[in-house]
Structure formats: structure tokens, C-alpha cells
C-alpha positions as a printed NumPy array, in Angstrom:
array([[ 74.922, 105.18 ,  67.449],
       [ 76.733, 108.431,  67.256],
       [ 79.641, 108.643,  65.052],
       [ 82.767, 109.498,  66.994],
       [ 84.22 , 111.432,  63.96 ],
       [ 81.256, 113.483,  63.956],
       [ 81.478, 114.655,  67.718],
       [ 85.297, 114.72 ,  67.933],
       [ 85.888, 118.179,  66.245],
       [ 83.341, 119.874,  68.559],
       [ 84.821, 118.16 ,  71.538],
       [ 88.396, 118.999,  70.701],
       [ 87.257, 122.67 ,  70.408],
       [ 85.332, 122.691,  73.715],
       [ 88.314, 121.021,  75.575],
       [ 90.817, 123.787,  74.081],
       [ 88.577, 126.687,  75.077],
       [ 87.991, 125.056,  78.63 ],
       [ 91.901, 124.507,  78.986],
       [ 92.581, 128.097,  78.316],
       [ 89.822, 129.151,  80.729],
       [ 91.463, 126.817,  83.376],
       [ 94.636, 128.495,  82.722],
       [ 93.194, 131.886,  83.395],
       [ 91.428, 130.674,  86.537],
       [ 94.637, 129.265,  87.926],
       [ 96.397, 132.383,  87.3  ],
       [ 94.128, 134.058,  90.066],
       [ 95.254, 131.316,  92.649],
       [ 95.059, 127.62 ,  93.053],
       [ 91.954, 126.252,  94.967],
       [ 90.57 , 122.794,  95.423],
       [ 88.333, 123.459,  92.605],
       [ 90.864, 124.35 ,  90.112],
       [ 92.81 , 121.262,  91.246],
       [ 89.812, 119.096,  90.48 ],
       [ 89.293, 120.583,  87.148],
       [ 93.146, 120.324,  86.428],
       [ 92.735, 116.693,  87.047],
       [ 89.594, 116.373,  85.05 ],
       [ 91.114, 117.984,  82.049],
       [ 94.103, 115.671,  82.109],
       [ 91.689, 112.703,  81.824],
       [ 89.734, 114.463,  79.102],
       [ 92.917, 114.885,  77.149],
       [ 93.973, 111.181,  77.644],
       [ 90.502, 110.188,  76.487],
       [ 90.994, 112.18 ,  73.24 ],
       [ 94.31 , 110.516,  72.627],
       [ 92.634, 106.902,  72.957],
       [ 91.807, 107.125,  69.263],
       [ 89.591, 104.226,  68.307],
       [ 90.001, 102.39 ,  71.572],
       [ 86.552, 103.117,  73.066],
       [ 86.904, 100.988,  76.179],
       [ 90.211, 102.966,  77.22 ],
       [ 88.461, 106.255,  76.2  ],
       [ 85.28 , 105.735,  78.166],
       [ 87.232, 104.69 ,  81.34 ],
       [ 89.46 , 107.795,  80.898],
       [ 86.103, 110.055,  80.618],
       [ 84.573, 108.358,  83.631],
       [ 87.766, 109.053,  85.63 ],
       [ 87.646, 112.806,  84.559],
       [ 83.758, 112.918,  85.677],
       [ 84.889, 111.659,  88.937],
       [ 87.582, 114.062,  89.233],
       [ 85.328, 117.048,  88.645],
       [ 82.275, 115.72 ,  90.607],
       [ 83.995, 113.966,  93.685],
       [ 83.468, 116.11 ,  96.92 ],
       [ 85.151, 115.167, 100.285],
       [ 82.178, 113.087, 101.874],
       [ 83.857, 112.746, 105.13 ],
       [ 85.656, 109.712, 106.683],
       [ 84.085, 106.496, 105.355],
       [ 81.899, 108.372, 102.943],
       [ 78.249, 107.726, 103.024],
       [ 75.639, 105.396, 102.42 ],
       [ 74.501, 104.206,  98.956],
       [ 71.146, 106.114,  99.5  ],
       [ 72.837, 109.427, 100.571],
       [ 75.314, 109.006,  97.695],
       [ 72.436, 108.574,  95.247],
       [ 70.915, 111.645,  96.718],
       [ 74.216, 113.622,  96.49 ],
       [ 74.669, 112.653,  92.595],
       [ 71.083, 113.639,  92.216],
       [ 71.411, 116.862,  93.805],
       [ 74.673, 117.377,  91.766],
       [ 72.587, 116.878,  88.373],
       [ 70.036, 119.525,  89.568],
       [ 72.632, 122.059,  90.345],
       [ 74.17 , 121.533,  86.868],
       [ 70.838, 121.813,  85.108],
       [ 69.904, 124.914,  87.33 ],
       [ 73.33 , 126.547,  86.399],
       [ 72.943, 125.611,  82.695],
       [ 71.691, 129.185,  81.695],
       [ 72.397, 128.997,  78.084],
       [ 70.852, 125.298,  77.836],
       [ 73.98 , 123.838,  76.468],
       [ 73.103, 120.465,  78.346],
       [ 69.486, 120.586,  77.181],
       [ 70.74 , 121.169,  73.585],
       [ 73.04 , 117.981,  73.845],
       [ 70.184, 115.837,  75.402],
       [ 67.463, 116.97 ,  73.06 ],
       [ 69.283, 117.956,  69.873],
       [ 72.523, 116.141,  69.656],
       [ 71.803, 112.807,  71.521],
       [ 68.237, 112.012,  71.59 ],
       [ 68.429, 108.813,  69.752],
       [ 71.419, 107.166,  71.483],
       [ 70.086, 108.192,  74.797],
       [ 66.805, 106.499,  74.098],
       [ 68.652, 103.239,  72.951],
       [ 70.679, 103.322,  76.275],
       [ 67.827, 103.764,  78.562],
       [ 66.064, 100.87 ,  76.881],
       [ 68.893,  98.6  ,  77.03 ],
       [ 68.781,  96.209,  79.774],
       [ 72.429,  95.332,  79.551],
       [ 73.065,  98.525,  81.342],
       [ 70.32 ,  98.174,  83.892],
       [ 72.048,  97.169,  87.356],
       [ 68.972,  94.933,  88.683],
       [ 69.471,  92.683,  85.548],
       [ 72.968,  91.908,  86.704],
       [ 72.078,  91.533,  90.264],
       [ 69.507,  88.851,  89.267],
       [ 72.174,  86.945,  87.235],
       [ 74.533,  87.074,  90.164],
       [ 71.836,  85.755,  92.408],
       [ 70.151,  82.747,  90.739],
       [ 67.45 ,  80.403,  92.346],
       [ 68.502,  77.279,  93.892],
       [ 67.608,  75.396,  90.672],
       [ 70.013,  77.591,  88.655],
       [ 67.335,  79.689,  86.9  ],
       [ 67.539,  83.57 ,  86.801],
       [ 64.971,  85.401,  88.968],
       [ 62.794,  87.515,  86.458],
       [ 61.856,  90.254,  89.15 ],
       [ 64.204,  92.659,  87.46 ],
       [ 61.796,  93.066,  84.514],
       [ 59.254,  94.718,  86.713],
       [ 61.95 ,  97.161,  88.019],
       [ 63.044,  97.465,  84.408],
       [ 59.384,  98.239,  83.04 ],
       [ 58.751, 100.713,  85.909],
       [ 62.17 , 102.536,  85.041],
       [ 61.346, 102.522,  81.306],
       [ 58.052, 104.319,  82.182],
       [ 59.693, 106.86 ,  84.397],
       [ 62.096, 107.616,  81.771],
       [ 59.457, 108.012,  79.073],
       [ 57.597, 110.413,  81.042],
       [ 60.815, 112.253,  81.735],
       [ 61.622, 112.223,  77.908],
       [ 58.112, 113.175,  77.035],
       [ 58.359, 116.296,  79.506],
       [ 61.839, 117.041,  78.319],
       [ 63.036, 116.823,  81.687],
       [ 66.796, 117.294,  81.242],
       [ 67.817, 116.853,  84.963],
       [ 65.903, 113.497,  85.276],
       [ 67.176, 112.168,  81.788],
       [ 70.699, 113.047,  82.641],
       [ 70.573, 111.279,  85.992],
       [ 68.977, 108.251,  84.368],
       [ 71.855, 108.015,  81.904],
       [ 74.658, 108.362,  84.261],
       [ 73.102, 105.832,  86.336],
       [ 73.187, 103.36 ,  83.298],
       [ 76.733, 104.587,  82.351],
       [ 77.626, 103.839,  85.939],
       [ 76.691, 100.313,  85.374],
       [ 78.77 , 100.114,  82.268],
       [ 81.682, 101.697,  84.25 ],
       [ 81.261,  98.778,  86.735],
       [ 81.39 ,  95.964,  84.1  ],
       [ 84.502,  97.44 ,  82.556],
       [ 86.457,  98.35 ,  85.801],
       [ 85.573,  95.327,  87.745],
       [ 86.477,  92.924,  84.941],
       [ 82.999,  91.847,  83.836],
       [ 83.651,  92.74 ,  80.129],
       [ 85.943,  91.729,  77.611],
       [ 88.127,  94.393,  75.892],
       [ 86.6  ,  95.436,  72.883],
       [ 83.832,  93.01 ,  73.087],
       [ 81.212,  93.011,  70.285],
       [ 78.495,  92.37 ,  72.817],
       [ 78.551,  95.924,  74.449],
       [ 80.219,  97.97 ,  71.544],
       [ 76.991, 100.029,  71.141],
       [ 76.713, 101.279,  74.67 ],
       [ 80.62 , 101.696,  74.931],
       [ 80.558, 103.646,  71.992],
       [ 77.59 , 105.819,  72.694],
       [ 78.769, 106.13 ,  76.305],
       [ 82.02 , 107.565,  75.134],
       [ 80.374, 110.014,  72.544],
       [ 77.931, 111.057,  75.491],
       [ 80.645, 111.797,  78.053],
       [ 82.954, 113.379,  75.389],
       [ 80.527, 115.959,  74.86 ],
       [ 78.714, 116.37 ,  78.112],
       [ 81.755, 116.684,  80.521],
       [ 83.32 , 119.777,  78.943],
       [ 79.75 , 121.473,  79.171],
       [ 79.636, 120.248,  82.88 ]])
């Protein structure tokens, strides 16, 4: 688990620099892009002000991510498959634009331990919760999610071994999305000891990754 006190100074400096850069961009004229970034920065600042409340900070950071990431998908949005592909394409674009390898450095130098822990945690693996939501007629939990989890773990281990930043980031955000759903849809207790590790690590990851994005 990362120490928030360790990541906070670097995150604060990055946020201050990004805020100044955004002011310079807005001075040239407001666009849909600068508006999205304005919204994202407001949520990043609110997350920073959350102090030790990791749940609130994580939620604010995810809203900030949505503000920066969200595009107009048209009336009614898209299918789940098309949205996953759009999200995958977004990660690919980010990594392609990461000329100074800032994202790669975060993945491979700052957060390799927490990322491995997160990706090996079945409590942030959506099929695990799907199985619990659809028990058998005798009340037992189907275990087919284990096969999917093992396949995903093998896929992740290959990406980690190849230092495939794009794939690892995609998998990380898929798991964080499951954690986001648990919090936003009332599937978790505030400040619960059960999910402290993933919430804290999720907060620290988003705190550092979002300003780079």
C-alpha cells in the first residue's frame, strides 16, 4: 500500500502546475476541451481537500477522471462493448502521447507493488460480484468467476512481464471502475475496513495518474 503522505507533495505540485497551464490555455479562448479540464481540476482540488477521508477523495477523483475523459457519445450513448472499446482507445491514445514516459514511470517505478496487489484482488473483479448477485437455486455461489479471474490474472501477468503500460493501465482502471461502482451504488460501508487497501491504493493511483493524463 502506498503512503498518501508520500504521494501528496508530488501531486500538489503537479496540480498547481496544471492549474497554471490551464489558465494560460483558457486565456487563448474557451473550448469544450478547456471546459472539461476546468471541471476535472475542480474535482482534483476537492479530492486534495478531503484529507484522510479516502472514500470521498476516491469518488472526487473518479468524477474528475470522468470530466476529463467523457466525450459526447451521442443520444443514448453506446453499447457496453462499444464503451469498453472507446475506453481502451482512450488509454491507447494516452500512452501514444506519453512522449516523456510520465505514465510509464508511474506504473513501473512508483506504483508497481500496489498495481500488482490491485490486479490480484478478486474483490475488485466484477465477475466475482456478478456471481454473488446470481446464486444457484440452492443458494450456493457459482464458481465460474474463478476461471475468468485466472484468465485475467494470466493476461495481466503477461502485460506486466512485457511492461505493456497501455494494457496494465486499462486493466487497472477496469478494476477501479468496479470499486467505483461499489462506492457509488451503496455496495460498501463508508470507511469500511474490508476495502481499505483498494480504496487507499486507488486514491493514491488516481491522485498521481490523473494530473499526468
